[in-house]
Amino acid sequence: MDNKEFLIKVIYEGKEGLNIRKEPNSTSKIMGQVYKGGVYTIVEVKNNWGKLKSGLGWINLNEKYVKRQ
C-alpha cells in the first residue's frame, strides 16, 4: 500500500492564522487555525485541500499558504 502522507509547513502571514475547515472547502465550519512556522502531516488531499493527521479538519494547500516539505 502506498503511503500518501506528507508534511507541509505553514507560510501564511495572516495574524488570524490559516483556517482549519470541517470539510475540504472554504464555506464549511471553521474548526481552528494553524499559524506560520507550524509543520503538519497531511493524510489525504481533495480539491487542493489537505486533511490533517490529527483529524481536526482540512487546510487549504495553496502555495501562498503552505509549502510542502
PDB file of N, CA, C and O in Angstrom:
ATOM      1  N   MET A   1       0.842  -1.198   0.000  1.00  0.00           N
ATOM      2  CA  MET A   1       0.000   0.000   0.000  1.00  0.00           C
ATOM      3  C   MET A   1       0.875   1.246   0.000  1.00  0.00           C
ATOM      4  O   MET A   1       1.828   1.354   0.765  1.00  0.00           O
ATOM      5  N   ASP A   2       0.571   2.185  -0.847  1.00  0.00           N
ATOM      6  CA  ASP A   2       1.359   3.404  -0.993  1.00  0.00           C
ATOM      7  C   ASP A   2       1.065   4.371   0.151  1.00  0.00           C
ATOM      8  O   ASP A   2      -0.077   4.654   0.468  1.00  0.00           O
ATOM      9  N   ASN A   3       2.121   4.862   0.783  1.00  0.00           N
ATOM     10  CA  ASN A   3       1.961   5.828   1.878  1.00  0.00           C
ATOM     11  C   ASN A   3       1.836   7.224   1.285  1.00  0.00           C
ATOM     12  O   ASN A   3       2.775   7.737   0.694  1.00  0.00           O
ATOM     13  N   LYS A   4       0.679   7.847   1.442  1.00  0.00           N
ATOM     14  CA  LYS A   4       0.417   9.147   0.831  1.00  0.00           C
ATOM     15  C   LYS A   4       0.671  10.308   1.772  1.00  0.00           C
ATOM     16  O   LYS A   4       0.503  11.447   1.405  1.00  0.00           O
ATOM     17  N   GLU A   5       1.050  10.028   3.030  1.00  0.00           N
ATOM     18  CA  GLU A   5       1.277  11.112   3.986  1.00  0.00           C
ATOM     19  C   GLU A   5       2.461  11.973   3.575  1.00  0.00           C
ATOM     20  O   GLU A   5       3.441  11.472   3.036  1.00  0.00           O
ATOM     21  N   PHE A   6       2.352  13.277   3.828  1.00  0.00           N
ATOM     22  CA  PHE A   6       3.466  14.184   3.600  1.00  0.00           C
ATOM     23  C   PHE A   6       3.350  15.357   4.564  1.00  0.00           C
ATOM     24  O   PHE A   6       2.298  15.599   5.150  1.00  0.00           O
ATOM     25  N   LEU A   7       4.455  16.065   4.741  1.00  0.00           N
ATOM     26  CA  LEU A   7       4.491  17.210   5.646  1.00  0.00           C
ATOM     27  C   LEU A   7       4.333  18.506   4.886  1.00  0.00           C
ATOM     28  O   LEU A   7       4.814  18.651   3.759  1.00  0.00           O
ATOM     29  N   ILE A   8       3.662  19.454   5.527  1.00  0.00           N
ATOM     30  CA  ILE A   8       3.579  20.809   4.996  1.00  0.00           C
ATOM     31  C   ILE A   8       3.994  21.776   6.107  1.00  0.00           C
ATOM     32  O   ILE A   8       3.848  21.481   7.295  1.00  0.00           O
ATOM     33  N   LYS A   9       4.522  22.913   5.689  1.00  0.00           N
ATOM     34  CA  LYS A   9       4.872  23.979   6.631  1.00  0.00           C
ATOM     35  C   LYS A   9       4.039  25.200   6.277  1.00  0.00           C
ATOM     36  O   LYS A   9       3.945  25.577   5.110  1.00  0.00           O
ATOM     37  N   VAL A  10       3.420  25.794   7.283  1.00  0.00           N
ATOM     38  CA  VAL A  10       2.572  26.967   7.063  1.00  0.00           C
ATOM     39  C   VAL A  10       3.455  28.189   6.812  1.00  0.00           C
ATOM     40  O   VAL A  10       4.355  28.487   7.604  1.00  0.00           O
ATOM     41  N   ILE A  11       3.208  28.889   5.697  1.00  0.00           N
ATOM     42  CA  ILE A  11       3.937  30.118   5.379  1.00  0.00           C
ATOM     43  C   ILE A  11       3.001  31.322   5.365  1.00  0.00           C
ATOM     44  O   ILE A  11       3.425  32.449   5.145  1.00  0.00           O
ATOM     45  N   TYR A  12       1.727  31.078   5.636  1.00  0.00           N
ATOM     46  CA  TYR A  12       0.712  32.133   5.657  1.00  0.00           C
ATOM     47  C   TYR A  12       1.044  33.169   6.721  1.00  0.00           C
ATOM     48  O   TYR A  12       1.327  32.833   7.862  1.00  0.00           O
ATOM     49  N   GLU A  13       1.016  34.458   6.340  1.00  0.00           N
ATOM     50  CA  GLU A  13       1.442  35.540   7.226  1.00  0.00           C
ATOM     51  C   GLU A  13       0.314  36.207   8.000  1.00  0.00           C
ATOM     52  O   GLU A  13       0.546  37.087   8.798  1.00  0.00           O
ATOM     53  N   GLY A  14      -0.929  35.817   7.767  1.00  0.00           N
ATOM     54  CA  GLY A  14      -2.051  36.471   8.420  1.00  0.00           C
ATOM     55  C   GLY A  14      -2.033  36.310   9.940  1.00  0.00           C
ATOM     56  O   GLY A  14      -1.717  35.249  10.456  1.00  0.00           O
ATOM     57  N   LYS A  15      -2.376  37.367  10.650  1.00  0.00           N
ATOM     58  CA  LYS A  15      -2.380  37.354  12.113  1.00  0.00           C
ATOM     59  C   LYS A  15      -3.385  36.359  12.671  1.00  0.00           C
ATOM     60  O   LYS A  15      -3.184  35.792  13.746  1.00  0.00           O
ATOM     61  N   GLU A  16      -4.496  36.189  11.961  1.00  0.00           N
ATOM     62  CA  GLU A  16      -5.556  35.313  12.457  1.00  0.00           C
ATOM     63  C   GLU A  16      -5.292  33.835  12.194  1.00  0.00           C
ATOM     64  O   GLU A  16      -6.029  32.980  12.634  1.00  0.00           O
ATOM     65  N   GLY A  17      -4.244  33.523  11.458  1.00  0.00           N
ATOM     66  CA  GLY A  17      -3.927  32.129  11.156  1.00  0.00           C
ATOM     67  C   GLY A  17      -4.683  31.608   9.946  1.00  0.00           C
ATOM     68  O   GLY A  17      -5.602  32.245   9.439  1.00  0.00           O
ATOM     69  N   LEU A  18      -4.275  30.440   9.489  1.00  0.00           N
ATOM     70  CA  LEU A  18      -4.903  29.765   8.354  1.00  0.00           C
ATOM     71  C   LEU A  18      -5.985  28.844   8.908  1.00  0.00           C
ATOM     72  O   LEU A  18      -5.725  28.029   9.794  1.00  0.00           O
ATOM     73  N   ASN A  19      -7.205  29.025   8.417  1.00  0.00           N
ATOM     74  CA  ASN A  19      -8.331  28.270   8.967  1.00  0.00           C
ATOM     75  C   ASN A  19      -8.258  26.778   8.683  1.00  0.00           C
ATOM     76  O   ASN A  19      -7.886  26.356   7.589  1.00  0.00           O
ATOM     77  N   ILE A  20      -8.646  26.003   9.692  1.00  0.00           N
ATOM     78  CA  ILE A  20      -8.866  24.565   9.547  1.00  0.00           C
ATOM     79  C   ILE A  20     -10.372  24.417   9.364  1.00  0.00           C
ATOM     80  O   ILE A  20     -11.148  24.925  10.171  1.00  0.00           O
ATOM     81  N   ARG A  21     -10.774  23.748   8.288  1.00  0.00           N
ATOM     82  CA  ARG A  21     -12.194  23.605   7.971  1.00  0.00           C
ATOM     83  C   ARG A  21     -12.667  22.170   8.207  1.00  0.00           C
ATOM     84  O   ARG A  21     -11.892  21.221   8.061  1.00  0.00           O
ATOM     85  N   LYS A  22     -13.944  22.035   8.551  1.00  0.00           N
ATOM     86  CA  LYS A  22     -14.525  20.715   8.802  1.00  0.00           C
ATOM     87  C   LYS A  22     -14.531  19.855   7.543  1.00  0.00           C
ATOM     88  O   LYS A  22     -14.292  18.657   7.599  1.00  0.00           O
ATOM     89  N   GLU A  23     -14.816  20.479   6.398  1.00  0.00           N
ATOM     90  CA  GLU A  23     -14.845  19.796   5.108  1.00  0.00           C
ATOM     91  C   GLU A  23     -13.856  20.493   4.163  1.00  0.00           C
ATOM     92  O   GLU A  23     -13.475  21.633   4.401  1.00  0.00           O
ATOM     93  N   PRO A  24     -13.448  19.830   3.056  1.00  0.00           N
ATOM     94  CA  PRO A  24     -12.455  20.423   2.154  1.00  0.00           C
ATOM     95  C   PRO A  24     -13.024  21.503   1.230  1.00  0.00           C
ATOM     96  O   PRO A  24     -13.017  21.380   0.012  1.00  0.00           O
ATOM     97  N   ASN A  25     -13.529  22.589   1.840  1.00  0.00           N
ATOM     98  CA  ASN A  25     -13.989  23.742   1.076  1.00  0.00           C
ATOM     99  C   ASN A  25     -13.996  24.971   1.979  1.00  0.00           C
ATOM    100  O   ASN A  25     -13.948  24.849   3.201  1.00  0.00           O
ATOM    101  N   SER A  26     -14.032  26.144   1.371  1.00  0.00           N
ATOM    102  CA  SER A  26     -13.890  27.398   2.122  1.00  0.00           C
ATOM    103  C   SER A  26     -15.173  27.873   2.789  1.00  0.00           C
ATOM    104  O   SER A  26     -15.171  28.889   3.470  1.00  0.00           O
ATOM    105  N   THR A  27     -16.272  27.127   2.630  1.00  0.00           N
ATOM    106  CA  THR A  27     -17.530  27.548   3.238  1.00  0.00           C
ATOM    107  C   THR A  27     -17.936  26.682   4.431  1.00  0.00           C
ATOM    108  O   THR A  27     -18.908  26.984   5.109  1.00  0.00           O
ATOM    109  N   SER A  28     -17.208  25.612   4.697  1.00  0.00           N
ATOM    110  CA  SER A  28     -17.575  24.748   5.822  1.00  0.00           C
ATOM    111  C   SER A  28     -17.106  25.353   7.147  1.00  0.00           C
ATOM    112  O   SER A  28     -16.324  26.302   7.186  1.00  0.00           O
ATOM    113  N   LYS A  29     -17.594  24.793   8.239  1.00  0.00           N
ATOM    114  CA  LYS A  29     -17.334  25.299   9.587  1.00  0.00           C
ATOM    115  C   LYS A  29     -15.828  25.373   9.894  1.00  0.00           C
ATOM    116  O   LYS A  29     -15.079  24.459   9.581  1.00  0.00           O
ATOM    117  N   ILE A  30     -15.420  26.477  10.524  1.00  0.00           N
ATOM    118  CA  ILE A  30     -14.030  26.648  10.956  1.00  0.00           C
ATOM    119  C   ILE A  30     -13.827  25.887  12.264  1.00  0.00           C
ATOM    120  O   ILE A  30     -14.552  26.090  13.235  1.00  0.00           O
ATOM    121  N   MET A  31     -12.837  24.988  12.265  1.00  0.00           N
ATOM    122  CA  MET A  31     -12.578  24.140  13.423  1.00  0.00           C
ATOM    123  C   MET A  31     -11.395  24.648  14.263  1.00  0.00           C
ATOM    124  O   MET A  31     -11.158  24.166  15.354  1.00  0.00           O
ATOM    125  N   GLY A  32     -10.637  25.607  13.716  1.00  0.00           N
ATOM    126  CA  GLY A  32      -9.460  26.126  14.403  1.00  0.00           C
ATOM    127  C   GLY A  32      -8.552  26.809  13.401  1.00  0.00           C
ATOM    128  O   GLY A  32      -8.956  27.060  12.257  1.00  0.00           O
ATOM    129  N   GLN A  33      -7.326  27.114  13.821  1.00  0.00           N
ATOM    130  CA  GLN A  33      -6.353  27.735  12.931  1.00  0.00           C
ATOM    131  C   GLN A  33      -4.983  27.080  13.113  1.00  0.00           C
ATOM    132  O   GLN A  33      -4.695  26.510  14.155  1.00  0.00           O
ATOM    133  N   VAL A  34      -4.164  27.223  12.067  1.00  0.00           N
ATOM    134  CA  VAL A  34      -2.741  26.883  12.136  1.00  0.00           C
ATOM    135  C   VAL A  34      -1.975  28.164  11.808  1.00  0.00           C
ATOM    136  O   VAL A  34      -2.501  29.050  11.132  1.00  0.00           O
ATOM    137  N   TYR A  35      -0.757  28.252  12.305  1.00  0.00           N
ATOM    138  CA  TYR A  35      -0.008  29.506  12.200  1.00  0.00           C
ATOM    139  C   TYR A  35       1.339  29.321  11.522  1.00  0.00           C
ATOM    140  O   TYR A  35       1.883  28.221  11.478  1.00  0.00           O
ATOM    141  N   LYS A  36       1.878  30.441  11.023  1.00  0.00           N
ATOM    142  CA  LYS A  36       3.149  30.451  10.300  1.00  0.00           C
ATOM    143  C   LYS A  36       4.227  29.729  11.102  1.00  0.00           C
ATOM    144  O   LYS A  36       4.371  29.942  12.300  1.00  0.00           O
ATOM    145  N   GLY A  37       4.941  28.851  10.403  1.00  0.00           N
ATOM    146  CA  GLY A  37       6.030  28.096  11.013  1.00  0.00           C
ATOM    147  C   GLY A  37       5.619  26.714  11.479  1.00  0.00           C
ATOM    148  O   GLY A  37       6.460  25.862  11.705  1.00  0.00           O
ATOM    149  N   GLY A  38       4.306  26.486  11.605  1.00  0.00           N
ATOM    150  CA  GLY A  38       3.830  25.171  12.030  1.00  0.00           C
ATOM    151  C   GLY A  38       4.031  24.134  10.942  1.00  0.00           C
ATOM    152  O   GLY A  38       3.891  24.425   9.755  1.00  0.00           O
ATOM    153  N   VAL A  39       4.382  22.913  11.349  1.00  0.00           N
ATOM    154  CA  VAL A  39       4.568  21.810  10.410  1.00  0.00           C
ATOM    155  C   VAL A  39       3.533  20.742  10.745  1.00  0.00           C
ATOM    156  O   VAL A  39       3.384  20.356  11.909  1.00  0.00           O
ATOM    157  N   TYR A  40       2.823  20.280   9.722  1.00  0.00           N
ATOM    158  CA  TYR A  40       1.714  19.355   9.925  1.00  0.00           C
ATOM    159  C   TYR A  40       1.771  18.214   8.922  1.00  0.00           C
ATOM    160  O   TYR A  40       2.261  18.384   7.812  1.00  0.00           O
ATOM    161  N   THR A  41       1.237  17.073   9.311  1.00  0.00           N
ATOM    162  CA  THR A  41       1.165  15.906   8.435  1.00  0.00           C
ATOM    163  C   THR A  41      -0.199  15.882   7.748  1.00  0.00           C
ATOM    164  O   THR A  41      -1.233  15.986   8.400  1.00  0.00           O
ATOM    165  N   ILE A  42      -0.160  15.751   6.425  1.00  0.00           N
ATOM    166  CA  ILE A  42      -1.367  15.650   5.601  1.00  0.00           C
ATOM    167  C   ILE A  42      -1.541  14.188   5.214  1.00  0.00           C
ATOM    168  O   ILE A  42      -0.598  13.544   4.751  1.00  0.00           O
ATOM    169  N   VAL A  43      -2.756  13.663   5.407  1.00  0.00           N
ATOM    170  CA  VAL A  43      -3.008  12.248   5.139  1.00  0.00           C
ATOM    171  C   VAL A  43      -3.920  12.000   3.933  1.00  0.00           C
ATOM    172  O   VAL A  43      -4.042  10.872   3.467  1.00  0.00           O
ATOM    173  N   GLU A  44      -4.557  13.061   3.439  1.00  0.00           N
ATOM    174  CA  GLU A  44      -5.459  12.937   2.285  1.00  0.00           C
ATOM    175  C   GLU A  44      -5.557  14.288   1.598  1.00  0.00           C
ATOM    176  O   GLU A  44      -5.463  15.324   2.258  1.00  0.00           O
ATOM    177  N   VAL A  45      -5.746  14.276   0.283  1.00  0.00           N
ATOM    178  CA  VAL A  45      -5.904  15.523  -0.471  1.00  0.00           C
ATOM    179  C   VAL A  45      -7.174  15.445  -1.306  1.00  0.00           C
ATOM    180  O   VAL A  45      -7.433  14.441  -1.968  1.00  0.00           O
ATOM    181  N   LYS A  46      -7.981  16.517  -1.244  1.00  0.00           N
ATOM    182  CA  LYS A  46      -9.179  16.652  -2.082  1.00  0.00           C
ATOM    183  C   LYS A  46      -9.271  18.096  -2.534  1.00  0.00           C
ATOM    184  O   LYS A  46      -9.286  19.006  -1.711  1.00  0.00           O
ATOM    185  N   ASN A  47      -9.324  18.308  -3.846  1.00  0.00           N
ATOM    186  CA  ASN A  47      -9.505  19.649  -4.409  1.00  0.00           C
ATOM    187  C   ASN A  47      -8.541  20.682  -3.827  1.00  0.00           C
ATOM    188  O   ASN A  47      -8.942  21.791  -3.472  1.00  0.00           O
ATOM    189  N   ASN A  48      -7.278  20.314  -3.702  1.00  0.00           N
ATOM    190  CA  ASN A  48      -6.221  21.191  -3.170  1.00  0.00           C
ATOM    191  C   ASN A  48      -6.420  21.543  -1.690  1.00  0.00           C
ATOM    192  O   ASN A  48      -5.932  22.551  -1.214  1.00  0.00           O
ATOM    193  N   TRP A  49      -7.141  20.700  -0.971  1.00  0.00           N
ATOM    194  CA  TRP A  49      -7.265  20.804   0.481  1.00  0.00           C
ATOM    195  C   TRP A  49      -6.609  19.567   1.080  1.00  0.00           C
ATOM    196  O   TRP A  49      -6.728  18.468   0.546  1.00  0.00           O
ATOM    197  N   GLY A  50      -5.911  19.754   2.197  1.00  0.00           N
ATOM    198  CA  GLY A  50      -5.238  18.639   2.850  1.00  0.00           C
ATOM    199  C   GLY A  50      -5.869  18.311   4.188  1.00  0.00           C
ATOM    200  O   GLY A  50      -6.145  19.207   4.994  1.00  0.00           O
ATOM    201  N   LYS A  51      -6.084  17.027   4.431  1.00  0.00           N
ATOM    202  CA  LYS A  51      -6.655  16.567   5.704  1.00  0.00           C
ATOM    203  C   LYS A  51      -5.534  16.380   6.722  1.00  0.00           C
ATOM    204  O   LYS A  51      -4.564  15.665   6.465  1.00  0.00           O
ATOM    205  N   LEU A  52      -5.679  17.028   7.874  1.00  0.00           N
ATOM    206  CA  LEU A  52      -4.677  16.930   8.926  1.00  0.00           C
ATOM    207  C   LEU A  52      -4.703  15.557   9.583  1.00  0.00           C
ATOM    208  O   LEU A  52      -5.768  15.000   9.842  1.00  0.00           O
ATOM    209  N   LYS A  53      -3.519  15.026   9.875  1.00  0.00           N
ATOM    210  CA  LYS A  53      -3.413  13.713  10.509  1.00  0.00           C
ATOM    211  C   LYS A  53      -4.116  13.695  11.862  1.00  0.00           C
ATOM    212  O   LYS A  53      -4.671  12.682  12.282  1.00  0.00           O
ATOM    213  N   SER A  54      -4.137  14.823  12.541  1.00  0.00           N
ATOM    214  CA  SER A  54      -4.788  14.917  13.859  1.00  0.00           C
ATOM    215  C   SER A  54      -6.277  14.630  13.791  1.00  0.00           C
ATOM    216  O   SER A  54      -6.906  14.331  14.807  1.00  0.00           O
ATOM    217  N   GLY A  55      -6.862  14.761  12.584  1.00  0.00           N
ATOM    218  CA  GLY A  55      -8.288  14.543  12.423  1.00  0.00           C
ATOM    219  C   GLY A  55      -9.125  15.789  12.670  1.00  0.00           C
ATOM    220  O   GLY A  55     -10.341  15.756  12.575  1.00  0.00           O
ATOM    221  N   LEU A  56      -8.461  16.911  12.986  1.00  0.00           N
ATOM    222  CA  LEU A  56      -9.188  18.141  13.289  1.00  0.00           C
ATOM    223  C   LEU A  56      -9.935  18.694  12.078  1.00  0.00           C
ATOM    224  O   LEU A  56     -10.996  19.278  12.217  1.00  0.00           O
ATOM    225  N   GLY A  57      -9.388  18.507  10.891  1.00  0.00           N
ATOM    226  CA  GLY A  57     -10.068  19.017   9.701  1.00  0.00           C
ATOM    227  C   GLY A  57      -9.137  19.168   8.521  1.00  0.00           C
ATOM    228  O   GLY A  57      -8.140  18.461   8.408  1.00  0.00           O
ATOM    229  N   TRP A  58      -9.461  20.136   7.658  1.00  0.00           N
ATOM    230  CA  TRP A  58      -8.791  20.338   6.373  1.00  0.00           C
ATOM    231  C   TRP A  58      -8.206  21.739   6.287  1.00  0.00           C
ATOM    232  O   TRP A  58      -8.808  22.695   6.778  1.00  0.00           O
ATOM    233  N   ILE A  59      -7.050  21.872   5.636  1.00  0.00           N
ATOM    234  CA  ILE A  59      -6.471  23.191   5.368  1.00  0.00           C
ATOM    235  C   ILE A  59      -6.213  23.338   3.871  1.00  0.00           C
ATOM    236  O   ILE A  59      -5.986  22.351   3.169  1.00  0.00           O
ATOM    237  N   ASN A  60      -6.267  24.583   3.411  1.00  0.00           N
ATOM    238  CA  ASN A  60      -6.029  24.894   2.006  1.00  0.00           C
ATOM    239  C   ASN A  60      -4.551  24.700   1.693  1.00  0.00           C
ATOM    240  O   ASN A  60      -3.695  25.221   2.400  1.00  0.00           O
ATOM    241  N   LEU A  61      -4.246  23.964   0.632  1.00  0.00           N
ATOM    242  CA  LEU A  61      -2.854  23.681   0.265  1.00  0.00           C
ATOM    243  C   LEU A  61      -2.304  24.644  -0.786  1.00  0.00           C
ATOM    244  O   LEU A  61      -1.263  24.380  -1.382  1.00  0.00           O
ATOM    245  N   ASN A  62      -2.970  25.769  -0.999  1.00  0.00           N
ATOM    246  CA  ASN A  62      -2.483  26.761  -1.953  1.00  0.00           C
ATOM    247  C   ASN A  62      -1.051  27.143  -1.587  1.00  0.00           C
ATOM    248  O   ASN A  62      -0.732  27.345  -0.419  1.00  0.00           O
ATOM    249  N   GLU A  63      -0.193  27.273  -2.599  1.00  0.00           N
ATOM    250  CA  GLU A  63       1.227  27.559  -2.354  1.00  0.00           C
ATOM    251  C   GLU A  63       1.473  28.913  -1.693  1.00  0.00           C
ATOM    252  O   GLU A  63       2.560  29.149  -1.186  1.00  0.00           O
ATOM    253  N   LYS A  64       0.477  29.797  -1.673  1.00  0.00           N
ATOM    254  CA  LYS A  64       0.665  31.062  -0.957  1.00  0.00           C
ATOM    255  C   LYS A  64       0.409  30.900   0.541  1.00  0.00           C
ATOM    256  O   LYS A  64       0.684  31.801   1.321  1.00  0.00           O
ATOM    257  N   TYR A  65      -0.117  29.737   0.965  1.00  0.00           N
ATOM    258  CA  TYR A  65      -0.400  29.466   2.375  1.00  0.00           C
ATOM    259  C   TYR A  65       0.546  28.456   3.005  1.00  0.00           C
ATOM    260  O   TYR A  65       0.900  28.568   4.169  1.00  0.00           O
ATOM    261  N   VAL A  66       0.901  27.419   2.239  1.00  0.00           N
ATOM    262  CA  VAL A  66       1.740  26.334   2.782  1.00  0.00           C
ATOM    263  C   VAL A  66       2.797  25.908   1.776  1.00  0.00           C
ATOM    264  O   VAL A  66       2.668  26.138   0.575  1.00  0.00           O
ATOM    265  N   LYS A  67       3.848  25.285   2.299  1.00  0.00           N
ATOM    266  CA  LYS A  67       4.931  24.768   1.467  1.00  0.00           C
ATOM    267  C   LYS A  67       5.134  23.302   1.823  1.00  0.00           C
ATOM    268  O   LYS A  67       5.256  22.955   3.004  1.00  0.00           O
ATOM    269  N   ARG A  68       5.150  22.466   0.806  1.00  0.00           N
ATOM    270  CA  ARG A  68       5.371  21.045   1.041  1.00  0.00           C
ATOM    271  C   ARG A  68       6.815  20.819   1.463  1.00  0.00           C
ATOM    272  O   ARG A  68       7.736  21.394   0.893  1.00  0.00           O
ATOM    273  N   GLN A  69       7.020  19.995   2.461  1.00  0.00           N
ATOM    274  CA  GLN A  69       8.357  19.715   2.998  1.00  0.00           C
ATOM    275  C   GLN A  69       9.005  18.550   2.305  1.00  0.00           C
ATOM    276  O   GLN A  69       8.351  17.666   1.832  1.00  0.00           O
TER     277      GLN A  69
END
